[in-house]
Amino acid sequence: MSKKVRVRIAPSPTGDPHVGTAYIGLFNYAFAHHEGGEFILRIEDTDRTRFSSDSEQQIFDAMKWLGLNYSEGPDNGGEYGPYRQSERFNIYKKYALELVEKGEAYYSFETPEELEIMKERQKAMGLPPMYDRRSRNLSKEVIEENLAKGMPYVIRMKMPLEGQTVVEDQLRGKIFFDNDKIDDQVLLKSDGFPTYHLANIVDDHLMGITHVIRAEEWIASTPKHIQLYRAFGWEEPKWYHMPLLRNADKTKISKRKNPVSLNYYKEEGYLKEGLLNFLALMGWSLGGEKEIFTLQEMIDNFSFDRISLGGPVFDLVKLAWVNNQHMRLKDIKDLTDLAIPFIDKQGFDISKFSREKLERMVEISREGTHTLKELAQSLDVFFEDEFTLPVVTEDMNKKERKSVERVLEALASEEGKKSINLFIEKLNNFDEEINEEEIKDILHKLPEELNEGIGKVLMPLRAAITGKSKGPDLYSIISVIGKERTLNRIKNVF
Ligand code: GLU
């Protein structure tokens, strides 16, 4: 029987939770669930200089928001804990010393100044900067003497000096690295803290990680990791290096060119379903033409065969489209619940409307909007009775100018006045609660009764009731705001 799948993400808490963490998290999660395995969160906080205290909590929150729930982690525990590297420091030192004992690692006593000189010299000679391995063969006596004197030291990995290390990447095939070009990597720093390489490998081993699914940028570190597994005599996991998310210019995604914080996507009102679907599409396809799918569909159909390695461009326009599709698919009650905080943030008073009407306006508006924030912003037609008519300003583009002109022309036109008067007359025959069908019927008949084109009749009404030239269907707006407010709006305009 094959071993139970155990995978992990291992983010470093150095700032806002990164969209790349969600991307890699998603693939690990989908694979784990497809295989009936475990998905684990480990916090790699060994680099204390870059640590920021609330960013760990933000990672937990972001993963919870996305529903990428981990079965083991710093905040929910598990059998293989602790899951925070800063709580495991004694473990790493023990393993570093074990490698020294086995002759696979060594003490290195150079001062930072000496290393600097070494680097300068290599630079002057046109060589790549690399530790020249000068402490690799120190005698036992010298080492003991130095340690007894309390000389600061690091522990370095003894890389093989010849041959090649083969990274067997499950997505890319074999990648070969010449051993003599791989640095004798520092494993334990002079302050006793481990480096990423040591802590990562010790933890993956002790936590029983079977598959490492991580970003492409770690490929260059993998030969060191493989050599560490060999030195310890441990079995290496299977490696999968996912294509990096990229800016439009194909550089690695960066905050100067794209929003990278998961907080941004949450605050803008992207649905978790939309963001996950979009991230899935960055590296994978469900097969066929189907681009819109749920996390469960991804899990059910997950296979590494359908990963594409071309550098996926992180395209916000595509994300907006995907998110809109998920807004349309969402149960209207759930979508309304999610939209309410955004509506509140717009300063709109939801107590003006029944729950039923609130749901109806969310339903009407979701078609043409891409995020919950956009949806909430578009609800001004329902909430704002006292709008001022738009005016043409200098900074408007042609399209905006045209749209304002249409509103003003429609209101000023003779046909417009007739249309509005007839509409008022008809509306007055109804009670406050007039339904969509009834309004549809009135609007439908107006052009014929006035013997005018639809646009000439309806545009003035839309302009008088909403102050805009475009928006959701007019009959839906009128039925949501009711007769009284519709009439008041018209009165305000004239
Ligand atoms: N701490 C590393 C990161 O921030 C982990 C990389 C890995 O998965 O090995 O991505």
Short mmCIF file of C-alpha atoms and ligand atoms in Angstrom, two decimals:
data_model
loop_
_atom_site.label_atom_id
_atom_site.label_comp_id
_atom_site.label_asym_id
_atom_site.label_seq_id
_atom_site.Cartn_x
_atom_site.Cartn_y
_atom_site.Cartn_z
CA MET A 1 0.00 0.00 0.00
CA SER A 2 1.33 3.42 -0.82
CA LYS A 3 1.91 5.93 1.94
CA LYS A 4 -0.88 8.31 2.86
CA VAL A 5 -0.45 11.59 1.02
CA ARG A 6 0.70 14.45 3.24
CA VAL A 7 1.37 17.82 1.68
CA ARG A 8 1.95 21.27 3.07
CA ILE A 9 2.38 24.90 2.40
CA ALA A 10 5.12 26.60 4.33
CA PRO A 11 4.71 30.36 4.04
CA SER A 12 6.94 32.84 5.79
CA PRO A 13 4.99 35.47 7.72
CA THR A 14 6.71 38.53 6.32
CA GLY A 15 3.90 40.83 5.27
CA ASP A 16 0.41 40.69 3.88
CA PRO A 17 -0.78 37.17 2.99
CA HIS A 18 0.33 36.65 -0.59
CA VAL A 19 -1.81 35.57 -3.51
CA GLY A 20 0.96 33.07 -4.35
CA THR A 21 0.34 31.35 -1.02
CA ALA A 22 -3.29 30.85 -2.00
CA TYR A 23 -2.26 29.61 -5.45
CA ILE A 24 0.18 27.03 -4.12
CA GLY A 25 -2.18 26.27 -1.22
CA LEU A 26 -4.99 25.54 -3.67
CA PHE A 27 -2.97 22.96 -5.61
CA ASN A 28 -1.77 21.28 -2.45
CA TYR A 29 -5.30 21.26 -1.06
CA ALA A 30 -6.87 19.90 -4.24
CA PHE A 31 -4.27 17.16 -4.54
CA ALA A 32 -4.54 16.18 -0.87
CA HIS A 33 -8.31 15.97 -1.05
CA HIS A 34 -8.26 14.10 -4.33
CA GLU A 35 -5.98 11.53 -2.73
CA GLY A 36 -7.75 11.41 0.62
CA GLY A 37 -4.61 12.78 2.21
CA GLU A 38 -3.74 15.60 4.58
CA PHE A 39 -3.06 19.25 3.83
CA ILE A 40 -0.90 20.96 6.42
CA LEU A 41 0.13 24.52 7.20
CA ARG A 42 3.60 25.16 8.58
CA ILE A 43 4.84 28.62 9.40
CA GLU A 44 8.46 29.18 8.37
CA ASP A 45 9.45 32.04 10.62
CA THR A 46 13.17 31.36 11.01
CA ASP A 47 14.14 34.65 9.44
CA ARG A 48 13.38 36.85 12.42
CA THR A 49 14.56 40.02 10.68
CA ARG A 50 11.70 39.82 8.18
CA PHE A 51 9.11 38.60 10.66
CA SER A 52 5.96 40.62 11.22
CA SER A 53 3.80 39.54 14.10
CA ASP A 54 0.29 39.94 12.75
CA SER A 55 1.09 38.49 9.38
CA GLU A 56 0.91 34.94 10.73
CA GLN A 57 -2.66 35.51 11.92
CA GLN A 58 -3.46 37.04 8.54
CA ILE A 59 -2.29 33.86 6.81
CA PHE A 60 -4.64 31.80 9.01
CA ASP A 61 -7.50 34.19 8.29
CA ALA A 62 -6.89 34.28 4.55
CA MET A 63 -6.80 30.49 4.30
CA LYS A 64 -10.03 30.29 6.29
CA TRP A 65 -11.66 32.90 4.08
CA LEU A 66 -10.76 30.86 1.02
CA GLY A 67 -11.87 27.63 2.66
CA LEU A 68 -8.44 26.06 2.18
CA ASN A 69 -8.68 24.41 5.55
CA TYR A 70 -5.63 22.61 6.83
CA SER A 71 -5.99 19.61 9.06
CA GLU A 72 -2.81 20.44 10.97
CA GLY A 73 -1.29 23.83 11.66
CA PRO A 74 -0.04 26.24 14.34
CA ASP A 75 -3.54 27.31 15.33
CA ASN A 76 -5.27 23.94 15.23
CA GLY A 77 -2.43 21.66 16.29
CA GLY A 78 -1.82 18.12 15.17
CA GLU A 79 0.31 15.10 15.93
CA TYR A 80 3.43 16.39 14.22
CA GLY A 81 3.63 19.80 15.90
CA PRO A 82 4.69 22.33 16.72
CA TYR A 83 3.95 23.73 13.25
CA ARG A 84 5.79 27.00 13.78
CA GLN A 85 9.51 26.77 13.10
CA SER A 86 10.44 29.26 15.80
CA GLU A 87 9.15 26.70 18.31
CA ARG A 88 11.38 23.97 16.90
CA PHE A 89 14.83 25.55 17.10
CA ASN A 90 16.33 22.87 19.37
CA ILE A 91 15.35 20.21 16.85
CA TYR A 92 17.31 21.81 14.01
CA LYS A 93 20.48 22.22 16.02
CA LYS A 94 20.37 18.56 16.98
CA TYR A 95 20.08 17.51 13.35
CA ALA A 96 22.83 19.87 12.22
CA LEU A 97 25.14 18.34 14.80
CA GLU A 98 24.11 14.88 13.69
CA LEU A 99 25.35 15.70 10.20
CA VAL A 100 28.65 17.00 11.61
CA GLU A 101 28.95 13.73 13.48
CA LYS A 102 28.35 11.77 10.28
CA GLY A 103 30.93 13.80 8.35
CA GLU A 104 28.25 15.35 6.14
CA ALA A 105 28.57 18.86 7.58
CA TYR A 106 31.29 20.92 9.25
CA TYR A 107 32.02 23.87 11.49
CA SER A 108 33.06 26.97 9.67
CA PHE A 109 34.64 29.80 11.68
CA GLU A 110 35.13 32.67 9.23
CA THR A 111 34.14 36.12 10.34
CA PRO A 112 31.77 38.18 8.18
CA GLU A 113 34.79 40.32 7.18
CA GLU A 114 36.71 37.30 5.97
CA LEU A 115 33.75 36.16 3.93
CA GLU A 116 33.43 39.62 2.47
CA ILE A 117 37.07 39.60 1.35
CA MET A 118 36.55 36.15 -0.17
CA LYS A 119 33.59 37.46 -2.13
CA GLU A 120 35.46 40.53 -3.34
CA ARG A 121 38.36 38.44 -4.50
CA GLN A 122 36.05 36.11 -6.44
CA LYS A 123 34.36 39.07 -8.00
CA ALA A 124 37.68 40.54 -9.07
CA MET A 125 38.58 37.22 -10.66
CA GLY A 126 35.24 37.00 -12.44
CA LEU A 127 34.19 33.94 -10.43
CA PRO A 128 30.71 33.36 -9.03
CA PRO A 129 30.57 34.17 -5.32
CA MET A 130 30.79 30.94 -3.39
CA TYR A 131 32.21 29.79 -0.10
CA ASP A 132 35.67 28.44 -0.92
CA ARG A 133 35.29 25.51 1.48
CA ARG A 134 38.36 26.52 3.48
CA SER A 135 37.04 25.14 6.77
CA ARG A 136 35.94 21.87 5.24
CA ASN A 137 39.01 19.99 6.33
CA LEU A 138 39.99 21.61 9.61
CA SER A 139 41.59 19.20 12.02
CA LYS A 140 39.69 17.95 15.02
CA GLU A 141 42.11 19.78 17.31
CA VAL A 142 41.62 23.14 15.63
CA ILE A 143 37.87 22.74 15.73
CA GLU A 144 37.88 21.84 19.40
CA GLU A 145 40.22 24.67 20.21
CA ASN A 146 38.04 27.18 18.36
CA LEU A 147 34.90 25.91 20.03
CA ALA A 148 36.57 26.01 23.45
CA LYS A 149 37.56 29.64 22.78
CA GLY A 150 33.92 30.38 22.06
CA MET A 151 34.61 31.40 18.47
CA PRO A 152 31.42 32.05 16.54
CA TYR A 153 30.69 29.43 13.90
CA VAL A 154 28.21 28.30 11.36
CA ILE A 155 27.57 24.71 10.30
CA ARG A 156 27.87 24.05 6.60
CA MET A 157 26.72 21.19 4.47
CA LYS A 158 29.48 19.16 2.80
CA MET A 159 28.35 19.07 -0.81
CA PRO A 160 29.79 16.32 -2.98
CA LEU A 161 32.63 17.82 -5.04
CA GLU A 162 31.95 15.89 -8.20
CA GLY A 163 29.11 14.35 -10.10
CA GLN A 164 25.64 15.68 -10.51
CA THR A 165 22.50 15.96 -8.46
CA VAL A 166 19.38 15.07 -10.33
CA VAL A 167 16.14 16.75 -9.44
CA GLU A 168 13.38 14.51 -10.60
CA ASP A 169 10.63 17.03 -11.05
CA GLN A 170 7.29 15.31 -11.61
CA LEU A 171 6.11 18.11 -13.88
CA ARG A 172 9.33 18.87 -15.74
CA GLY A 173 11.32 15.68 -15.82
CA LYS A 174 14.94 15.38 -14.75
CA ILE A 175 16.94 18.54 -14.06
CA PHE A 176 20.71 18.12 -13.64
CA PHE A 177 22.96 20.22 -11.40
CA ASP A 178 26.76 20.01 -11.25
CA ASN A 179 27.72 19.38 -7.66
CA ASP A 180 30.92 21.42 -7.77
CA LYS A 181 28.85 24.52 -8.48
CA ILE A 182 26.62 24.07 -5.46
CA ASP A 183 27.67 26.02 -2.41
CA ASP A 184 28.45 24.36 0.89
CA GLN A 185 25.20 25.69 2.19
CA VAL A 186 25.03 27.12 5.70
CA LEU A 187 22.64 24.96 7.71
CA LEU A 188 22.94 26.54 11.11
CA LYS A 189 23.72 30.22 11.48
CA SER A 190 26.06 31.72 14.07
CA ASP A 191 23.10 32.76 16.21
CA GLY A 192 22.06 29.11 16.38
CA PHE A 193 19.10 29.61 14.05
CA PRO A 194 18.68 27.22 11.16
CA THR A 195 18.59 28.36 7.56
CA TYR A 196 15.50 27.79 5.45
CA HIS A 197 17.12 24.75 3.81
CA LEU A 198 17.83 22.85 7.01
CA ALA A 199 14.57 23.68 8.76
CA ASN A 200 12.49 22.96 5.68
CA ILE A 201 13.99 19.52 5.08
CA VAL A 202 14.02 18.44 8.73
CA ASP A 203 10.39 19.47 9.07
CA ASP A 204 9.21 17.93 5.83
CA HIS A 205 10.82 14.70 6.94
CA LEU A 206 9.56 14.74 10.53
CA MET A 207 6.09 15.78 9.40
CA GLY A 208 5.92 12.90 6.93
CA ILE A 209 5.52 15.09 3.84
CA THR A 210 5.21 12.85 0.80
CA HIS A 211 4.88 15.41 -2.03
CA VAL A 212 6.37 18.89 -2.16
CA ILE A 213 4.24 21.11 -4.40
CA ARG A 214 5.76 24.56 -4.45
CA ALA A 215 6.65 27.45 -6.71
CA GLU A 216 9.15 27.21 -9.53
CA GLU A 217 11.49 29.65 -7.80
CA TRP A 218 12.60 26.88 -5.41
CA ILE A 219 13.99 24.63 -8.14
CA ALA A 220 17.50 26.01 -7.66
CA SER A 221 17.39 25.06 -3.97
CA THR A 222 16.17 21.55 -4.60
CA PRO A 223 19.59 19.94 -5.30
CA LYS A 224 20.68 21.13 -1.86
CA HIS A 225 17.55 19.63 -0.41
CA ILE A 226 18.12 16.35 -2.18
CA GLN A 227 21.68 16.24 -0.86
CA LEU A 228 20.36 16.88 2.63
CA TYR A 229 17.98 13.94 2.34
CA ARG A 230 20.86 11.80 1.16
CA ALA A 231 23.13 12.99 3.98
CA PHE A 232 20.50 12.17 6.57
CA GLY A 233 19.67 8.88 4.90
CA TRP A 234 16.03 9.89 4.49
CA GLU A 235 13.71 9.22 1.61
CA GLU A 236 13.06 12.32 -0.48
CA PRO A 237 9.50 13.42 -1.28
CA LYS A 238 8.20 13.79 -4.81
CA TRP A 239 8.89 17.26 -6.22
CA TYR A 240 6.44 19.40 -8.17
CA HIS A 241 7.43 22.94 -9.09
CA MET A 242 4.45 24.99 -10.16
CA PRO A 243 4.74 27.75 -12.77
CA LEU A 244 5.11 31.17 -11.19
CA LEU A 245 2.35 33.73 -11.44
CA ARG A 246 3.57 36.54 -13.66
CA ASN A 247 2.98 40.20 -14.38
CA ALA A 248 1.92 41.10 -17.91
CA ASP A 249 5.59 41.65 -18.81
CA LYS A 250 6.27 38.03 -17.73
CA THR A 251 8.31 39.00 -14.66
CA LYS A 252 7.45 37.28 -11.38
CA ILE A 253 4.26 38.73 -9.95
CA SER A 254 5.09 41.79 -7.89
CA LYS A 255 3.27 44.36 -5.91
CA ARG A 256 4.41 47.21 -8.10
CA LYS A 257 2.53 45.72 -11.04
CA ASN A 258 -0.34 43.79 -9.48
CA PRO A 259 -2.14 43.65 -6.18
CA VAL A 260 -0.61 40.62 -4.45
CA SER A 261 -2.18 40.79 -1.00
CA LEU A 262 -5.05 38.42 -0.36
CA ASN A 263 -6.50 41.14 1.88
CA TYR A 264 -6.92 43.28 -1.22
CA TYR A 265 -9.01 40.65 -2.99
CA LYS A 266 -11.16 40.12 0.07
CA GLU A 267 -11.69 43.84 0.59
CA GLU A 268 -12.52 44.41 -3.07
CA GLY A 269 -15.25 41.81 -2.73
CA TYR A 270 -14.00 38.97 -4.87
CA LEU A 271 -15.74 35.74 -3.98
CA LYS A 272 -13.54 32.97 -2.70
CA GLU A 273 -15.01 30.76 -5.42
CA GLY A 274 -14.01 33.29 -8.07
CA LEU A 275 -10.48 33.82 -6.82
CA LEU A 276 -9.84 30.08 -6.40
CA ASN A 277 -11.25 29.27 -9.83
CA PHE A 278 -9.05 31.96 -11.35
CA LEU A 279 -5.95 30.72 -9.49
CA ALA A 280 -6.72 27.18 -10.61
CA LEU A 281 -6.86 28.35 -14.23
CA MET A 282 -3.42 29.91 -13.85
CA GLY A 283 -1.80 26.50 -13.77
CA TRP A 284 -4.41 23.93 -14.62
CA SER A 285 -7.47 23.10 -16.62
CA LEU A 286 -10.47 20.98 -15.89
CA GLY A 287 -10.38 19.54 -19.37
CA GLY A 288 -12.55 20.54 -22.28
CA GLU A 289 -13.69 24.12 -22.60
CA LYS A 290 -15.12 24.44 -19.11
CA GLU A 291 -13.46 27.36 -17.41
CA ILE A 292 -15.86 27.94 -14.57
CA PHE A 293 -15.75 25.29 -11.88
CA THR A 294 -15.94 24.83 -8.14
CA LEU A 295 -13.25 23.73 -5.74
CA GLN A 296 -15.02 20.40 -5.40
CA GLU A 297 -14.97 19.89 -9.17
CA MET A 298 -11.27 20.66 -9.16
CA ILE A 299 -10.70 18.12 -6.39
CA ASP A 300 -12.76 15.46 -8.14
CA ASN A 301 -10.93 15.95 -11.43
CA PHE A 302 -7.49 16.75 -10.08
CA SER A 303 -4.56 15.38 -11.97
CA PHE A 304 -1.04 16.71 -12.44
CA ASP A 305 -1.26 15.83 -16.13
CA ARG A 306 -3.30 18.91 -16.78
CA ILE A 307 -0.83 21.37 -15.27
CA SER A 308 0.56 23.66 -17.91
CA LEU A 309 4.02 25.05 -17.34
CA GLY A 310 3.88 28.21 -19.45
CA GLY A 311 4.23 31.26 -17.21
CA PRO A 312 0.63 32.21 -16.49
CA VAL A 313 -0.06 35.94 -16.65
CA PHE A 314 -2.05 37.19 -13.72
CA ASP A 315 -4.78 38.97 -15.61
CA LEU A 316 -7.20 41.03 -13.54
CA VAL A 317 -9.63 41.30 -16.45
CA LYS A 318 -9.91 37.54 -16.55
CA LEU A 319 -10.30 37.41 -12.79
CA ALA A 320 -13.14 39.94 -13.02
CA TRP A 321 -14.89 37.79 -15.61
CA VAL A 322 -14.45 34.60 -13.58
CA ASN A 323 -15.70 36.32 -10.47
CA ASN A 324 -18.76 37.67 -12.24
CA GLN A 325 -19.58 34.14 -13.38
CA HIS A 326 -19.46 32.95 -9.78
CA MET A 327 -21.57 35.87 -8.61
CA ARG A 328 -24.21 34.75 -11.09
CA LEU A 329 -24.04 31.16 -9.89
CA LYS A 330 -24.27 31.93 -6.22
CA ASP A 331 -27.44 31.36 -4.27
CA ILE A 332 -29.06 34.78 -4.04
CA LYS A 333 -29.51 34.58 -0.26
CA ASP A 334 -25.83 33.82 0.23
CA LEU A 335 -24.77 36.50 -2.22
CA THR A 336 -26.94 39.04 -0.41
CA ASP A 337 -25.41 38.09 2.95
CA LEU A 338 -21.96 38.56 1.47
CA ALA A 339 -22.93 41.85 -0.16
CA ILE A 340 -24.44 43.45 2.97
CA PRO A 341 -21.13 44.56 4.56
CA PHE A 342 -20.16 46.13 1.23
CA ILE A 343 -23.52 47.88 0.95
CA ASP A 344 -23.09 49.20 4.49
CA LYS A 345 -19.64 50.46 3.59
CA GLN A 346 -21.17 52.51 0.79
CA GLY A 347 -23.20 54.26 3.45
CA PHE A 348 -26.48 52.90 2.09
CA ASP A 349 -29.14 52.29 4.71
CA ILE A 350 -30.41 48.77 4.13
CA SER A 351 -33.19 49.16 6.69
CA LYS A 352 -35.05 51.17 4.03
CA PHE A 353 -35.85 47.88 2.29
CA SER A 354 -37.32 44.50 3.13
CA ARG A 355 -35.01 41.50 2.88
CA GLU A 356 -36.94 40.43 -0.18
CA LYS A 357 -36.30 43.71 -1.96
CA LEU A 358 -32.67 43.68 -0.94
CA GLU A 359 -32.28 40.25 -2.51
CA ARG A 360 -34.03 41.43 -5.63
CA MET A 361 -31.71 44.38 -6.08
CA VAL A 362 -28.65 42.20 -5.56
CA GLU A 363 -30.06 39.82 -8.14
CA ILE A 364 -30.68 42.61 -10.61
CA SER A 365 -27.24 44.12 -10.16
CA ARG A 366 -25.00 41.09 -10.09
CA GLU A 367 -25.15 40.51 -13.83
CA GLY A 368 -23.26 43.63 -14.72
CA THR A 369 -20.77 43.83 -11.86
CA HIS A 370 -17.57 41.96 -11.12
CA THR A 371 -17.09 42.21 -7.38
CA LEU A 372 -19.23 42.70 -4.31
CA LYS A 373 -17.82 46.19 -3.98
CA GLU A 374 -18.82 47.07 -7.53
CA LEU A 375 -22.20 45.52 -6.92
CA ALA A 376 -22.70 47.60 -3.78
CA GLN A 377 -21.61 50.76 -5.60
CA SER A 378 -24.09 50.08 -8.38
CA LEU A 379 -26.95 50.04 -5.87
CA ASP A 380 -27.02 53.82 -5.69
CA VAL A 381 -29.96 53.73 -8.10
CA PHE A 382 -32.00 52.08 -5.37
CA PHE A 383 -30.79 54.04 -2.38
CA GLU A 384 -30.22 57.57 -3.55
CA ASP A 385 -33.47 59.42 -4.16
CA GLU A 386 -31.92 62.84 -4.24
CA PHE A 387 -29.40 62.58 -6.98
CA THR A 388 -28.26 65.59 -8.90
CA LEU A 389 -28.30 65.43 -12.63
CA PRO A 390 -24.92 64.82 -14.20
CA VAL A 391 -22.97 67.58 -15.90
CA VAL A 392 -20.33 67.43 -18.58
CA THR A 393 -16.85 68.10 -17.18
CA GLU A 394 -13.44 68.68 -18.74
CA ASP A 395 -11.93 65.37 -17.62
CA MET A 396 -14.63 63.20 -19.20
CA ASN A 397 -13.84 60.94 -22.09
CA LYS A 398 -16.01 60.83 -25.17
CA LYS A 399 -18.12 57.94 -23.93
CA GLU A 400 -18.84 59.51 -20.55
CA ARG A 401 -19.65 62.84 -22.16
CA LYS A 402 -22.03 61.15 -24.57
CA SER A 403 -23.84 59.38 -21.78
CA VAL A 404 -24.38 62.61 -19.82
CA GLU A 405 -25.57 64.37 -22.93
CA ARG A 406 -28.09 61.62 -23.58
CA VAL A 407 -29.56 62.05 -20.10
CA LEU A 408 -29.88 65.80 -20.44
CA GLU A 409 -31.24 65.74 -23.96
CA ALA A 410 -33.80 63.10 -23.07
CA LEU A 411 -35.07 65.14 -20.15
CA ALA A 412 -35.29 68.31 -22.18
CA SER A 413 -37.11 66.75 -25.11
CA GLU A 414 -40.82 67.20 -25.79
CA GLU A 415 -41.34 63.45 -26.23
CA GLY A 416 -39.66 62.98 -22.89
CA LYS A 417 -42.04 65.28 -21.06
CA LYS A 418 -45.03 63.57 -22.65
CA SER A 419 -43.73 60.17 -21.78
CA ILE A 420 -43.08 61.11 -18.18
CA ASN A 421 -46.52 62.67 -17.75
CA LEU A 422 -48.29 59.67 -19.16
CA PHE A 423 -46.23 57.37 -16.98
CA ILE A 424 -47.14 59.36 -13.85
CA GLU A 425 -50.78 59.19 -14.77
CA LYS A 426 -50.67 55.43 -15.18
CA LEU A 427 -48.63 54.83 -12.07
CA ASN A 428 -51.17 56.73 -10.04
CA ASN A 429 -53.75 54.08 -10.85
CA PHE A 430 -51.78 51.62 -8.74
CA ASP A 431 -51.12 51.13 -5.01
CA GLU A 432 -47.70 51.64 -3.49
CA GLU A 433 -46.82 47.97 -4.05
CA ILE A 434 -46.80 47.70 -7.79
CA ASN A 435 -45.14 44.57 -9.11
CA GLU A 436 -42.61 44.13 -11.88
CA GLU A 437 -45.07 42.65 -14.32
CA GLU A 438 -47.44 45.58 -13.97
CA ILE A 439 -44.67 48.10 -14.49
CA LYS A 440 -43.32 46.15 -17.40
CA ASP A 441 -46.75 46.31 -18.93
CA ILE A 442 -47.02 50.09 -18.51
CA LEU A 443 -43.58 50.69 -19.98
CA HIS A 444 -44.25 48.32 -22.79
CA LYS A 445 -47.34 50.16 -23.91
CA LEU A 446 -46.01 53.73 -23.64
CA PRO A 447 -44.23 53.93 -27.03
CA GLU A 448 -47.28 52.73 -28.85
CA GLU A 449 -49.62 55.06 -27.02
CA LEU A 450 -47.38 58.01 -27.71
CA ASN A 451 -46.59 56.85 -31.16
CA GLU A 452 -42.87 57.23 -30.55
CA GLY A 453 -39.75 55.06 -30.64
CA ILE A 454 -38.84 53.07 -27.50
CA GLY A 455 -35.65 55.05 -26.87
CA LYS A 456 -37.33 58.43 -27.03
CA VAL A 457 -39.92 57.29 -24.51
CA LEU A 458 -37.89 55.22 -22.07
CA MET A 459 -34.63 57.16 -21.89
CA PRO A 460 -36.26 60.23 -20.35
CA LEU A 461 -37.94 58.02 -17.76
CA ARG A 462 -34.72 56.32 -16.88
CA ALA A 463 -32.99 59.68 -16.68
CA ALA A 464 -35.68 61.14 -14.44
CA ILE A 465 -35.80 58.12 -12.11
CA THR A 466 -32.09 57.28 -11.91
CA GLY A 467 -30.20 60.27 -13.29
CA LYS A 468 -28.31 57.90 -15.56
CA SER A 469 -28.42 56.70 -19.13
CA LYS A 470 -27.74 53.07 -18.28
CA GLY A 471 -28.43 50.59 -15.52
CA PRO A 472 -30.53 47.61 -14.54
CA ASP A 473 -33.97 47.16 -16.11
CA LEU A 474 -36.12 50.16 -15.29
CA TYR A 475 -39.16 48.11 -14.28
CA SER A 476 -37.09 46.26 -11.66
CA ILE A 477 -35.80 49.50 -10.23
CA ILE A 478 -39.28 50.97 -10.01
CA SER A 479 -40.77 47.91 -8.37
CA VAL A 480 -37.98 47.81 -5.80
CA ILE A 481 -38.22 51.47 -4.82
CA GLY A 482 -42.03 51.56 -5.03
CA LYS A 483 -44.48 54.06 -6.44
CA GLU A 484 -44.05 56.82 -3.88
CA ARG A 485 -40.30 57.15 -4.22
CA THR A 486 -40.48 56.86 -7.99
CA LEU A 487 -42.87 59.78 -8.17
CA ASN A 488 -40.80 61.81 -5.73
CA ARG A 489 -37.70 61.29 -7.79
CA ILE A 490 -39.43 62.53 -10.89
CA LYS A 491 -40.69 65.54 -8.97
CA ASN A 492 -37.15 66.35 -7.80
CA VAL A 493 -35.85 66.43 -11.32
CA PHE A 494 -38.49 68.77 -12.70
N1 GLU B 1 9.12 29.22 3.27
C1 GLU B 1 9.12 28.96 1.86
C2 GLU B 1 8.17 29.95 1.21
O1 GLU B 1 8.00 31.01 1.74
C3 GLU B 1 8.72 27.54 1.61
C4 GLU B 1 9.10 27.04 0.27
C5 GLU B 1 8.81 25.56 0.18
O2 GLU B 1 7.64 25.24 -0.03
O3 GLU B 1 9.71 24.77 0.36
O4 GLU B 1 7.60 29.75 0.20
#
